[in-house]
């Protein structure tokens, strides 16, 4: 499974990119705001650092507006992917952008019915928001399971990008279901490295190593 980082903070991306764990990046207006930079500044820096796809989201809502916005984003760097909202205008924009060779990521997807439309429109990525469904008492991962089944049934090429990820458990569930990509906040990736038994085991081995006589 590919790992994307869901952040616009360059220092965090650099850290995990150096650890060889970053296949791509996703951003949204909230994450750009948090980075304290202009969108273009943040995206250009991230695109230089990360070879894989970098999703960029604007504010347009009409088909024409979305296409123009996506063309501008795509002019910033070769690895830019245009985020498009799940709507009739959005999916029309996806079809036009794909003819122009611009990759798309349909965002704010909350149901398998929406995910089916996204694949039929020919988007590069579909982003179901898992955590936000969990937040309202709906099992978000069910959307991933059904979307995976539908896409497999018809060999759709759209990649399933699991978004709104809140914990390592979400990542493991997404991988178990065979999702193509999981985009996660840096702290979730950080938590994946950790286990208290690993720390306790390392401390014990180190203590025993120090207590052992070693031949020179
Ligand atoms: O980038 C989209 C998505 O991952 C947002 O997650 O935590 O704001 O629901 P969240």
mmCIF file of N, CA and C and ligand atoms in Angstrom, residues 6-7 26-28 30-31 57 83 107-108 127-132 135 161-166 183-185, ligand 1:
data_model
loop_
_atom_site.group_PDB
_atom_site.id
_atom_site.type_symbol
_atom_site.label_atom_id
_atom_site.label_comp_id
_atom_site.label_asym_id
_atom_site.label_seq_id
_atom_site.Cartn_x
_atom_site.Cartn_y
_atom_site.Cartn_z
ATOM 1 N N UNK A 6 -0.831 13.484 4.893
ATOM 2 C CA UNK A 6 -1.943 14.430 4.796
ATOM 3 C C UNK A 6 -1.551 15.680 5.582
ATOM 4 N N UNK A 7 -0.712 16.496 4.982
ATOM 5 C CA UNK A 7 -0.205 17.703 5.654
ATOM 6 C C UNK A 7 0.430 18.615 4.609
ATOM 7 N N UNK A 26 -1.110 14.746 0.372
ATOM 8 C CA UNK A 26 -2.414 15.367 0.100
ATOM 9 C C UNK A 26 -2.529 16.617 0.962
ATOM 10 N N UNK A 27 -3.122 17.661 0.371
ATOM 11 C CA UNK A 27 -3.367 18.888 1.134
ATOM 12 C C UNK A 27 -4.824 19.291 0.941
ATOM 13 N N UNK A 28 -5.262 20.218 1.764
ATOM 14 C CA UNK A 28 -6.582 20.821 1.578
ATOM 15 C C UNK A 28 -6.484 22.242 2.152
ATOM 16 N N UNK A 30 -7.640 23.645 4.717
ATOM 17 C CA UNK A 30 -7.414 23.659 6.174
ATOM 18 C C UNK A 30 -5.944 23.384 6.483
ATOM 19 N N UNK A 31 -5.356 22.424 5.796
ATOM 20 C CA UNK A 31 -3.948 22.067 6.032
ATOM 21 C C UNK A 31 -3.003 23.175 5.543
ATOM 22 N N UNK A 57 -5.965 21.514 -3.508
ATOM 23 C CA UNK A 57 -7.396 21.819 -3.570
ATOM 24 C C UNK A 57 -7.628 23.320 -3.636
ATOM 25 N N UNK A 83 -7.395 18.379 -6.805
ATOM 26 C CA UNK A 83 -8.510 17.869 -6.010
ATOM 27 C C UNK A 83 -9.795 18.501 -6.529
ATOM 28 N N UNK A 107 -12.570 14.470 -3.879
ATOM 29 C CA UNK A 107 -12.556 14.555 -2.427
ATOM 30 C C UNK A 107 -13.968 14.689 -1.870
ATOM 31 N N UNK A 108 -14.073 14.524 -0.542
ATOM 32 C CA UNK A 108 -15.366 14.610 0.151
ATOM 33 C C UNK A 108 -16.328 13.531 -0.330
ATOM 34 N N UNK A 127 -11.262 9.763 -2.882
ATOM 35 C CA UNK A 127 -10.899 9.933 -1.462
ATOM 36 C C UNK A 127 -12.121 9.817 -0.544
ATOM 37 N N UNK A 128 -12.445 8.605 -0.096
ATOM 38 C CA UNK A 128 -13.494 8.491 0.925
ATOM 39 C C UNK A 128 -12.941 8.943 2.274
ATOM 40 N N UNK A 129 -13.748 9.737 2.997
ATOM 41 C CA UNK A 129 -13.349 10.312 4.295
ATOM 42 C C UNK A 129 -13.840 9.402 5.423
ATOM 43 N N UNK A 130 -12.939 8.579 5.915
ATOM 44 C CA UNK A 130 -13.299 7.559 6.899
ATOM 45 C C UNK A 130 -13.580 8.115 8.296
ATOM 46 N N UNK A 131 -12.636 8.925 8.800
ATOM 47 C CA UNK A 131 -12.751 9.446 10.168
ATOM 48 C C UNK A 131 -14.009 10.271 10.382
ATOM 49 N N UNK A 132 -14.361 11.070 9.369
ATOM 50 C CA UNK A 132 -15.542 11.930 9.539
ATOM 51 C C UNK A 132 -16.818 11.101 9.603
ATOM 52 N N UNK A 135 -16.861 9.645 13.093
ATOM 53 C CA UNK A 135 -17.229 10.713 14.045
ATOM 54 C C UNK A 135 -18.739 10.807 14.261
ATOM 55 N N UNK A 161 -8.038 5.993 -2.307
ATOM 56 C CA UNK A 161 -7.144 6.758 -1.430
ATOM 57 C C UNK A 161 -7.923 6.993 -0.124
ATOM 58 N N UNK A 162 -7.606 6.239 0.877
ATOM 59 C CA UNK A 162 -8.333 6.331 2.151
ATOM 60 C C UNK A 162 -7.914 7.614 2.870
ATOM 61 N N UNK A 163 -8.884 8.497 3.154
ATOM 62 C CA UNK A 163 -8.579 9.810 3.740
ATOM 63 C C UNK A 163 -9.327 10.007 5.053
ATOM 64 N N UNK A 164 -8.998 11.115 5.721
ATOM 65 C CA UNK A 164 -9.562 11.405 7.049
ATOM 66 C C UNK A 164 -9.230 10.249 7.998
ATOM 67 N N UNK A 165 -7.943 9.910 7.977
ATOM 68 C CA UNK A 165 -7.422 8.792 8.785
ATOM 69 C C UNK A 165 -7.004 9.322 10.154
ATOM 70 N N UNK A 166 -7.406 8.616 11.204
ATOM 71 C CA UNK A 166 -7.175 9.153 12.543
ATOM 72 C C UNK A 166 -6.254 8.295 13.416
ATOM 73 N N UNK A 183 -3.802 8.047 3.115
ATOM 74 C CA UNK A 183 -3.155 9.330 3.427
ATOM 75 C C UNK A 183 -3.374 9.615 4.900
ATOM 76 N N UNK A 184 -2.275 9.896 5.590
ATOM 77 C CA UNK A 184 -2.370 9.996 7.055
ATOM 78 C C UNK A 184 -1.630 11.220 7.581
ATOM 79 N N UNK A 185 -2.135 11.790 8.694
ATOM 80 C CA UNK A 185 -1.384 12.867 9.330
ATOM 81 C C UNK A 185 -0.047 12.307 9.831
HETATM 82 O O1 LIG B 1 -7.363 15.717 3.289
HETATM 83 C C1 LIG B 1 -8.639 15.219 3.516
HETATM 84 C C2 LIG B 1 -8.841 14.487 4.824
HETATM 85 O O2 LIG B 1 -7.821 13.567 5.030
HETATM 86 C C3 LIG B 1 -9.194 15.360 5.989
HETATM 87 O O3 LIG B 1 -9.192 14.673 7.197
HETATM 88 O O4 LIG B 1 -9.161 14.728 9.657
HETATM 89 O O5 LIG B 1 -9.983 16.743 8.399
HETATM 90 O O6 LIG B 1 -11.337 14.660 8.489
HETATM 91 P P1 LIG B 1 -9.950 15.235 8.504
#
